[in-house]
PDB file of C-alpha atoms in Angstrom:
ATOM      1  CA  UNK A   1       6.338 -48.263  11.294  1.00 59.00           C
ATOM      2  CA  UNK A   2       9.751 -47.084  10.344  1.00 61.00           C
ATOM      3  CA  UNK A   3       9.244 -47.865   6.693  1.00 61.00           C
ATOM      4  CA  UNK A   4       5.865 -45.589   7.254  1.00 61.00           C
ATOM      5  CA  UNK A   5       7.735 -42.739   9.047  1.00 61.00           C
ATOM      6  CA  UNK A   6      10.268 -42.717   6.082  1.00 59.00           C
ATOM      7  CA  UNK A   7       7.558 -42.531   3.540  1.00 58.00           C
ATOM      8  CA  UNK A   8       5.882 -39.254   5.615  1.00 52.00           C
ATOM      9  CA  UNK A   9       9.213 -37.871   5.598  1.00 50.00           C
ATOM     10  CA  UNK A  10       9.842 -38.125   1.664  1.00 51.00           C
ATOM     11  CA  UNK A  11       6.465 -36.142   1.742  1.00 51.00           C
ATOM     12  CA  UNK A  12       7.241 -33.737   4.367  1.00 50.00           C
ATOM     13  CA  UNK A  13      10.461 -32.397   2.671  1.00 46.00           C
ATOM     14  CA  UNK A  14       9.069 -31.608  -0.731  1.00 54.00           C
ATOM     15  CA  UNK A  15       6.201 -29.944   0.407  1.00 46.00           C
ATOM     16  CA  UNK A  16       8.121 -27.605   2.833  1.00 48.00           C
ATOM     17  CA  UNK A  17      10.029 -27.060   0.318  1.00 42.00           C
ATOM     18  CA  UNK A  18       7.455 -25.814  -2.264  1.00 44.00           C
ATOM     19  CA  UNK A  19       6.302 -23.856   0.969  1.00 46.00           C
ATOM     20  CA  UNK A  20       9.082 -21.834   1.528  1.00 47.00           C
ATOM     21  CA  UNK A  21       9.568 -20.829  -2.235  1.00 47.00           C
ATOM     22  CA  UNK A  22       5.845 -19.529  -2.518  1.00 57.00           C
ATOM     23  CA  UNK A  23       6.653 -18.029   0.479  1.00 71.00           C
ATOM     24  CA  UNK A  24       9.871 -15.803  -0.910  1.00 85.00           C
ATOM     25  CA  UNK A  25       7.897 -12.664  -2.324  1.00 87.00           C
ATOM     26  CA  UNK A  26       5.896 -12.206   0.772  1.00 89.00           C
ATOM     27  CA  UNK A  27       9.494 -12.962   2.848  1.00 90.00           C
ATOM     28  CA  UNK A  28      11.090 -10.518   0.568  1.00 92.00           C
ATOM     29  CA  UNK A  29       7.735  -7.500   1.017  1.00 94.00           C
ATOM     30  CA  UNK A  30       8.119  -8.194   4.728  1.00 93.00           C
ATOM     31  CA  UNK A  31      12.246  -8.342   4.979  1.00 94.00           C
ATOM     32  CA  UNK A  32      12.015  -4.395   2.690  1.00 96.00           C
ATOM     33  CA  UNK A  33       9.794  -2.554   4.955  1.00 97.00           C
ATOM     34  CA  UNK A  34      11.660  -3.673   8.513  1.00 96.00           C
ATOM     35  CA  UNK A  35      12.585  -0.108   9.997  1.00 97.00           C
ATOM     36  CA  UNK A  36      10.122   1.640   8.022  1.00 98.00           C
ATOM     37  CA  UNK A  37       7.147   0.680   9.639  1.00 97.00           C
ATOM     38  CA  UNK A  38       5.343   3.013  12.393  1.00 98.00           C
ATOM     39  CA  UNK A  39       2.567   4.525  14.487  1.00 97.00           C
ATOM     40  CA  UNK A  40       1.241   7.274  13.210  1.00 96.00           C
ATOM     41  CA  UNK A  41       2.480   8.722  16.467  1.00 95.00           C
ATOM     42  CA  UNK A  42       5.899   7.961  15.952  1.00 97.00           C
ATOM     43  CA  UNK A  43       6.319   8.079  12.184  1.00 97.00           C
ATOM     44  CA  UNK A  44       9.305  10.321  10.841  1.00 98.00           C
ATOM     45  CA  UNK A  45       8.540  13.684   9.082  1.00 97.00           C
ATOM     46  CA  UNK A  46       8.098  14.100   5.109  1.00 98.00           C
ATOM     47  CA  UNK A  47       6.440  16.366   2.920  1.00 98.00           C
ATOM     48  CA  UNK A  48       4.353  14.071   1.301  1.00 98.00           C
ATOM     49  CA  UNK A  49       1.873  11.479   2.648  1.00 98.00           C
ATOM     50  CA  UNK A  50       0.452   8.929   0.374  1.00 98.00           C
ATOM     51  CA  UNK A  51      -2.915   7.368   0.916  1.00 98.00           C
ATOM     52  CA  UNK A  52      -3.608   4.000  -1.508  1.00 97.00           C
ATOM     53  CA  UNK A  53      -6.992   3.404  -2.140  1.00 93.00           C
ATOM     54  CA  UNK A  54      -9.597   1.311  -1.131  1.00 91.00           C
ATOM     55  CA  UNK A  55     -13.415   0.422  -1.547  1.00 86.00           C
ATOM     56  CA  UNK A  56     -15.875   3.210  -1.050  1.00 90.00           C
ATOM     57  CA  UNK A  57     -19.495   3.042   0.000  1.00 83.00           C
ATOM     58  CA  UNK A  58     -21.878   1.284  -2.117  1.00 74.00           C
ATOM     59  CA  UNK A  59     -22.926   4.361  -2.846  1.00 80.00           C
ATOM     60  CA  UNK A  60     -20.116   5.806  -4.095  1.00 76.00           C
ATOM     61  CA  UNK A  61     -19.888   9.083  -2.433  1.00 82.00           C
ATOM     62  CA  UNK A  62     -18.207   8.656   1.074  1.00 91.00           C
ATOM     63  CA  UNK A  63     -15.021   6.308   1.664  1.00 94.00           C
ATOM     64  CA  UNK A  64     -15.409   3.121   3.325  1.00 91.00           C
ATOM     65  CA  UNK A  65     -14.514   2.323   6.872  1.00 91.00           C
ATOM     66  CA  UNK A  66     -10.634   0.973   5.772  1.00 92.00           C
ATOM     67  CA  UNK A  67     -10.188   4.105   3.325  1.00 95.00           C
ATOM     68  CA  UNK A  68     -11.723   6.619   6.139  1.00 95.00           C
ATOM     69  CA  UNK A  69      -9.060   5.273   8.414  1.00 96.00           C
ATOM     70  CA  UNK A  70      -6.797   5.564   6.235  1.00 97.00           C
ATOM     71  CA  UNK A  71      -7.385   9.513   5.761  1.00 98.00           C
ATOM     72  CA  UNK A  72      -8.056  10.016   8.740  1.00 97.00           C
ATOM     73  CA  UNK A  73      -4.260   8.852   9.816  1.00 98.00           C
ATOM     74  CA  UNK A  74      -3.197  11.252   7.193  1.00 98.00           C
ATOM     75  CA  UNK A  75      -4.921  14.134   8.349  1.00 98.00           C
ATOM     76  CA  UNK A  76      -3.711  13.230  11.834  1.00 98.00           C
ATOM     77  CA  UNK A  77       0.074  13.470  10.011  1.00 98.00           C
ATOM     78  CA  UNK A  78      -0.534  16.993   8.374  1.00 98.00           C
ATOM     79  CA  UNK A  79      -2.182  17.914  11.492  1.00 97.00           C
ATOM     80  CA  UNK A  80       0.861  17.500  13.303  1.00 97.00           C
ATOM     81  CA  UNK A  81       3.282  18.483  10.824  1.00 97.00           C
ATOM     82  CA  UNK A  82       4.697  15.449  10.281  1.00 97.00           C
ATOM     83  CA  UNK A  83       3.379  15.896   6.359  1.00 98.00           C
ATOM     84  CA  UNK A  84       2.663  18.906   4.363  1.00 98.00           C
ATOM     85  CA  UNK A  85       0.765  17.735   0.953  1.00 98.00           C
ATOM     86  CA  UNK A  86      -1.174  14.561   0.707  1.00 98.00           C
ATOM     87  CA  UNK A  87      -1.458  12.724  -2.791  1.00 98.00           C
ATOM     88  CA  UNK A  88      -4.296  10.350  -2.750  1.00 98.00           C
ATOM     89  CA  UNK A  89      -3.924   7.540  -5.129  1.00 98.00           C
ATOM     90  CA  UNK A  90      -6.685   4.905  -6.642  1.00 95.00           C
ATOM     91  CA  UNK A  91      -8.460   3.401  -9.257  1.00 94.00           C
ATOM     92  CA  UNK A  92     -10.910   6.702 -10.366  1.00 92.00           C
ATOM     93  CA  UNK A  93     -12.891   4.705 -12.662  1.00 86.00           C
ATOM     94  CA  UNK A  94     -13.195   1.763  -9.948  1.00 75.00           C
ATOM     95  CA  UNK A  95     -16.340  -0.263  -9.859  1.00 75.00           C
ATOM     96  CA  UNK A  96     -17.830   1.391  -6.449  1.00 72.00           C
ATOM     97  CA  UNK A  97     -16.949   4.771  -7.547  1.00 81.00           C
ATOM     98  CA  UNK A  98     -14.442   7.367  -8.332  1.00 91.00           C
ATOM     99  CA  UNK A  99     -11.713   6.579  -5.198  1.00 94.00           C
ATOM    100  CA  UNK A 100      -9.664   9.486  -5.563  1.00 96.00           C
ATOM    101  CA  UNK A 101     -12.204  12.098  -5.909  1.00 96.00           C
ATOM    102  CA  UNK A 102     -14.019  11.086  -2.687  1.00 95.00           C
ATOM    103  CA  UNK A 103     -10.857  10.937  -0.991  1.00 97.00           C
ATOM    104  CA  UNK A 104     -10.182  14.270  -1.716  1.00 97.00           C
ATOM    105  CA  UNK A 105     -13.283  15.551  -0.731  1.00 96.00           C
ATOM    106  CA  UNK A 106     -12.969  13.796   2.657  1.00 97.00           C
ATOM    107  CA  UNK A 107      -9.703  15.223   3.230  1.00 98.00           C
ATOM    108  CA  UNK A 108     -10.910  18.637   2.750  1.00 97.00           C
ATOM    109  CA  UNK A 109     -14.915  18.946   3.431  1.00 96.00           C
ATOM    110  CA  UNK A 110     -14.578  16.632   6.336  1.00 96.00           C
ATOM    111  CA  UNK A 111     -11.317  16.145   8.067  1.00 97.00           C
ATOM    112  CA  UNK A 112     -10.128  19.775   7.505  1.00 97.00           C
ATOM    113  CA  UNK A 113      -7.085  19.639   5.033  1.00 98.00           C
ATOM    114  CA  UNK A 114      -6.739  22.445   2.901  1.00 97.00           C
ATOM    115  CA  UNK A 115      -7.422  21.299  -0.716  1.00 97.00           C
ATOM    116  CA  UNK A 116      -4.872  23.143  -1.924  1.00 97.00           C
ATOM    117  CA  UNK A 117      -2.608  20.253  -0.399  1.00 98.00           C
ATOM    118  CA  UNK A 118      -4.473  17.450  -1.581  1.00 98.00           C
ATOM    119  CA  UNK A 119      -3.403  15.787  -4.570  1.00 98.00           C
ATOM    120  CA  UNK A 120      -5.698  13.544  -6.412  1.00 98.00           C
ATOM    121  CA  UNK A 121      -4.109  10.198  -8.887  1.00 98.00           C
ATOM    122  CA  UNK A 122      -6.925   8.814 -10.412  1.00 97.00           C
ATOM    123  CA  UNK A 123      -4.729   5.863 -12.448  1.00 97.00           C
ATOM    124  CA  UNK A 124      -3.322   4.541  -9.256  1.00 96.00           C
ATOM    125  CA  UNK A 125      -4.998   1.083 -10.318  1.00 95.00           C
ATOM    126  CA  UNK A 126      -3.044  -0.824  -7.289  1.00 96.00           C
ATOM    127  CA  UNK A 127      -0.415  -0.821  -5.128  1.00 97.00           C
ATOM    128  CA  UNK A 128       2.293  -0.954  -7.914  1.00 98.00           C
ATOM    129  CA  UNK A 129       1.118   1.538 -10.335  1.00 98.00           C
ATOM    130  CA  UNK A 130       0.313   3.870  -6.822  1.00 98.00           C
ATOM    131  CA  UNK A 131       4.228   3.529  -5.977  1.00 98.00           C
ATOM    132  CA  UNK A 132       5.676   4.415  -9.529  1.00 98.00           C
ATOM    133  CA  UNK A 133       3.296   6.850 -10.428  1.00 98.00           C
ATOM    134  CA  UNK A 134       3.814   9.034  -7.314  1.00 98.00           C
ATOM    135  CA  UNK A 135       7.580   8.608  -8.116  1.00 98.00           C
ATOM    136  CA  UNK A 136       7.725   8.792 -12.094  1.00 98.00           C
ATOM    137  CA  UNK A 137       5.022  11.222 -12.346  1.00 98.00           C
ATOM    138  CA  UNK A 138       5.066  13.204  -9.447  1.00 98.00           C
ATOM    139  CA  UNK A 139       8.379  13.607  -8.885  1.00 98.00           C
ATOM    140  CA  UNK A 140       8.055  12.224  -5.057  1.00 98.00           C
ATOM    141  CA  UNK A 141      11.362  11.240  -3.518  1.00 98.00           C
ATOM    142  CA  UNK A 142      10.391  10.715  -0.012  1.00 98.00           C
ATOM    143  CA  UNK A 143       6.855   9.984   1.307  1.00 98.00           C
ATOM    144  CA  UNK A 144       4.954   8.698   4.246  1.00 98.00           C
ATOM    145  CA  UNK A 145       2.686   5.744   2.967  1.00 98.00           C
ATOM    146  CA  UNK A 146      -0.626   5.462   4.673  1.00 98.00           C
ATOM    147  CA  UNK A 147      -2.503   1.830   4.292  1.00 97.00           C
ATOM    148  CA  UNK A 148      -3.453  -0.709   7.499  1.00 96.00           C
ATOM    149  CA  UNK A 149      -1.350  -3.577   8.921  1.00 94.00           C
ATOM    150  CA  UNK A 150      -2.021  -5.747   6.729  1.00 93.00           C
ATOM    151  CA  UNK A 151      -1.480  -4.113   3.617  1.00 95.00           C
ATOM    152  CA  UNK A 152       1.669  -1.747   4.297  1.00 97.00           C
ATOM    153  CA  UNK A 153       4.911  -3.930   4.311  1.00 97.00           C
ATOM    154  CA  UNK A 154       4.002  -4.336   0.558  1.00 97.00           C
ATOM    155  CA  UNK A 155       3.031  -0.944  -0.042  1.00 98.00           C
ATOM    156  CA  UNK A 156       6.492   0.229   1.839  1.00 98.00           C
ATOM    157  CA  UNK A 157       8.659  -2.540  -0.080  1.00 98.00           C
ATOM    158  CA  UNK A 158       6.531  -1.675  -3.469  1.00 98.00           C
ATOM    159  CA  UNK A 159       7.301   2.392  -3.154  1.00 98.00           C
ATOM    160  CA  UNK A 160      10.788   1.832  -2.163  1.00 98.00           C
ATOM    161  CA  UNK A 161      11.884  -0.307  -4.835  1.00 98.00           C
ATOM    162  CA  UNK A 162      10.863   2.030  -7.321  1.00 98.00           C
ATOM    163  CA  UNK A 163      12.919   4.876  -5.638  1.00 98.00           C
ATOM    164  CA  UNK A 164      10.935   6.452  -3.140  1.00 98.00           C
ATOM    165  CA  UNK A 165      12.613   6.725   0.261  1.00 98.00           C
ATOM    166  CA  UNK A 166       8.909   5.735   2.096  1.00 98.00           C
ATOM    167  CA  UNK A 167       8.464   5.343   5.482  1.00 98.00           C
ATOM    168  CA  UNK A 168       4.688   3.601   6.122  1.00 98.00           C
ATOM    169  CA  UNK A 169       2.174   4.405   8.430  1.00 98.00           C
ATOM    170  CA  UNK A 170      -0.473   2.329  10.060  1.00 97.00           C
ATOM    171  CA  UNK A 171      -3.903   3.369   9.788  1.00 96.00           C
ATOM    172  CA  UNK A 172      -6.663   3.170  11.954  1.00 91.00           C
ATOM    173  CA  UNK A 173      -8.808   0.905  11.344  1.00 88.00           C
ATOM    174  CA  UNK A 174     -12.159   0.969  13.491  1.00 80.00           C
ATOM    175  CA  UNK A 175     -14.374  -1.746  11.793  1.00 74.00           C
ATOM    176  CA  UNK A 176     -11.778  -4.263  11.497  1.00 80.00           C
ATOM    177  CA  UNK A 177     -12.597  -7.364  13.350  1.00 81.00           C
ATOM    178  CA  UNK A 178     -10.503 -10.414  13.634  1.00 81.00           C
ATOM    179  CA  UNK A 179     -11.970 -12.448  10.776  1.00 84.00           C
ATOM    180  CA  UNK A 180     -11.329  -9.240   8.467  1.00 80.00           C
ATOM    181  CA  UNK A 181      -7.678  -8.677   9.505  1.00 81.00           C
ATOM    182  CA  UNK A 182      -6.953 -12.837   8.949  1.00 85.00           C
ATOM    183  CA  UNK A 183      -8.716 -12.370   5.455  1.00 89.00           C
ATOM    184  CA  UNK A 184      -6.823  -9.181   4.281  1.00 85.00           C
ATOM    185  CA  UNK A 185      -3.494 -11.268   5.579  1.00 86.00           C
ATOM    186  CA  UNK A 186      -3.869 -13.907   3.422  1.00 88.00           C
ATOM    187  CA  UNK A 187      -5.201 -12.033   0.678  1.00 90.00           C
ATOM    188  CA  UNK A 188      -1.564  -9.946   0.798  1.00 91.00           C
ATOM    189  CA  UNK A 189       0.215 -13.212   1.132  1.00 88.00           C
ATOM    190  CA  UNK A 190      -0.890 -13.907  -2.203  1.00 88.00           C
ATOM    191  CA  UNK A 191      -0.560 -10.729  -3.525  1.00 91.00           C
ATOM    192  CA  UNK A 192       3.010 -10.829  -2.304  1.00 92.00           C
ATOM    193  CA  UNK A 193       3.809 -12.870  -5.489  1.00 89.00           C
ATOM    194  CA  UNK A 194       2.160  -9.940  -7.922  1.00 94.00           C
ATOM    195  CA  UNK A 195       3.996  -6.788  -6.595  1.00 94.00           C
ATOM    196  CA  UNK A 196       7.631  -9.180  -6.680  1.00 92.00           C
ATOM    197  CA  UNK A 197       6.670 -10.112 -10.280  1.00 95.00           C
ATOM    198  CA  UNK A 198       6.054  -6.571 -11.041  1.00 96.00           C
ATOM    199  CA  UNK A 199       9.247  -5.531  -9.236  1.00 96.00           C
ATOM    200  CA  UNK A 200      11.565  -7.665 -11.007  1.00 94.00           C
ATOM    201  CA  UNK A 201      10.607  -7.025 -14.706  1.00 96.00           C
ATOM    202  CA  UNK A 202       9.961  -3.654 -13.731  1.00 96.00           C
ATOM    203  CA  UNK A 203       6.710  -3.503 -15.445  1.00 97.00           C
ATOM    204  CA  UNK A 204       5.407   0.043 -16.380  1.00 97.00           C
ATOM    205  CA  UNK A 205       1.971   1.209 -14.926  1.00 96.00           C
ATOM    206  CA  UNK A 206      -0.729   0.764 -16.436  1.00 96.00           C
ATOM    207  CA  UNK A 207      -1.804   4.308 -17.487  1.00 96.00           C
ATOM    208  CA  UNK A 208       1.078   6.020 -18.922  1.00 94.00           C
ATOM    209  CA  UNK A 209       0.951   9.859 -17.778  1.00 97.00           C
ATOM    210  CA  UNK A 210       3.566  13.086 -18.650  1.00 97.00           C
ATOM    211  CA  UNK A 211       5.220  14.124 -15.874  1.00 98.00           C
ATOM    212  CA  UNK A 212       2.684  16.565 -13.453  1.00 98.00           C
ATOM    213  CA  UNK A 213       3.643  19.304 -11.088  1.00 98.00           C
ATOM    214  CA  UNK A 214       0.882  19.109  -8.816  1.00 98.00           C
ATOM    215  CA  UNK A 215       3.050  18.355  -5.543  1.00 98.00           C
ATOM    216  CA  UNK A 216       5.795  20.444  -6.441  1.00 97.00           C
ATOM    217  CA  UNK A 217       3.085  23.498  -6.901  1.00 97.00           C
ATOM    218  CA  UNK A 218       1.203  22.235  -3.384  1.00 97.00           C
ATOM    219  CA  UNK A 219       4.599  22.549  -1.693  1.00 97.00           C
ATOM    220  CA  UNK A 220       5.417  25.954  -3.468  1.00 95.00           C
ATOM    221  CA  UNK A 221       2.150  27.242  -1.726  1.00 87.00           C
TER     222      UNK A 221
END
């Protein structure tokens, strides 16, 4: 029995081991947002307010129930003037539609933002590119960051490792049941690893872009 107990031990250590170093990027995401994570209702005041992208209807022309959350928080931020311009970032060539575009339009034609505040990134291909495109291309050096629970301690980690001062904010999320919220969990746990790869050989994004005054013009207005 002892000789048995010994053996499971040998086991035991390894694997914890190997545990708790796949475990560092997501320990790292989670350790870089603490203090910079709030409800909407509570979230500090900036002049931008970032919304990342996410699935659309199969239709492609209205934003899925995550995304529609999402912009609806924002709206919610501008509406109380926590936030004055919103850039809306995503994959505008994604495979369920143009994200950015029908963000925009739901900002404005349904939730009542004035266009002229709504900035649209269409090259924002994920959380990564999102974060140093708003900073290297936009110019942004403090935002709000709008994604759900799940999803935001990366996001927030992400944007402020590439020099944005970003504060995130929860976003509703209606149609997220329990099985949903455990899926998108584990599917950031993994993603963890991705966004610290990309952080430490500070990989360019994807689509290189020249420098665009689109915020600093929505502000001026």
């Amino acid at each position: 029995m002892r000789r048995r107990r010994r053996r499971l031990l040998l086991l035991a250590v390894p694997a914890l081991a190997a545990l708790l170093v796949a475990s560092l990027p997501w320990l790292w995401t989670t350790a870089g947002a603490r203090g910079h994570v709030h409800a909407a209702a509570e979230a500090p005041a900036a002049d931008v307010v970032i919304v990342l992208g996410t699935a659309v209807t199969e239709d492609g022309r209205q934003p899925g129930v995550r995304l529609a959350g999402r912009l609806e928080t924002a709206a919610e931020l501008v509406g109380s003037g926590k936030a004055r311009v919103v850039l809306v970032s995503g994959d505008g060539a994604g495979g369920s539609g143009d994200e950015p575009a029908i963000m925009a339009a739901h900002l404005s034609e349904r939730l009542g933002v004035d266009p002229q505040r709504v900035v649209a990134d269409p090259h924002g291909l994920d959380t990564y590119d999102s974060c140093l495109r708003a900073r290297q291309v936009y110019g942004i050096e403090r935002a709000l960051i709008v994604t759900q629970s799940y999803h935001l301690s990366r996001a927030v980690t992400l944007c402020r490792h590439v020099g944005i001062d970003a504060d995130g904010v929860t976003a509703r999320c209606s149609g997220c049941g329990t099985g949903l919220l455990v899926r998108k969990a584990a599917r950031d746990y993994l993603a963890s690893g991705k966004a610290a790869w990309d952080a430490v050989r500070d990989r360019p994004p994807a689509v290189s872009s020249p420098a665009d005054p689109a915020i600093s013009d929505a502000l001026a207005r």
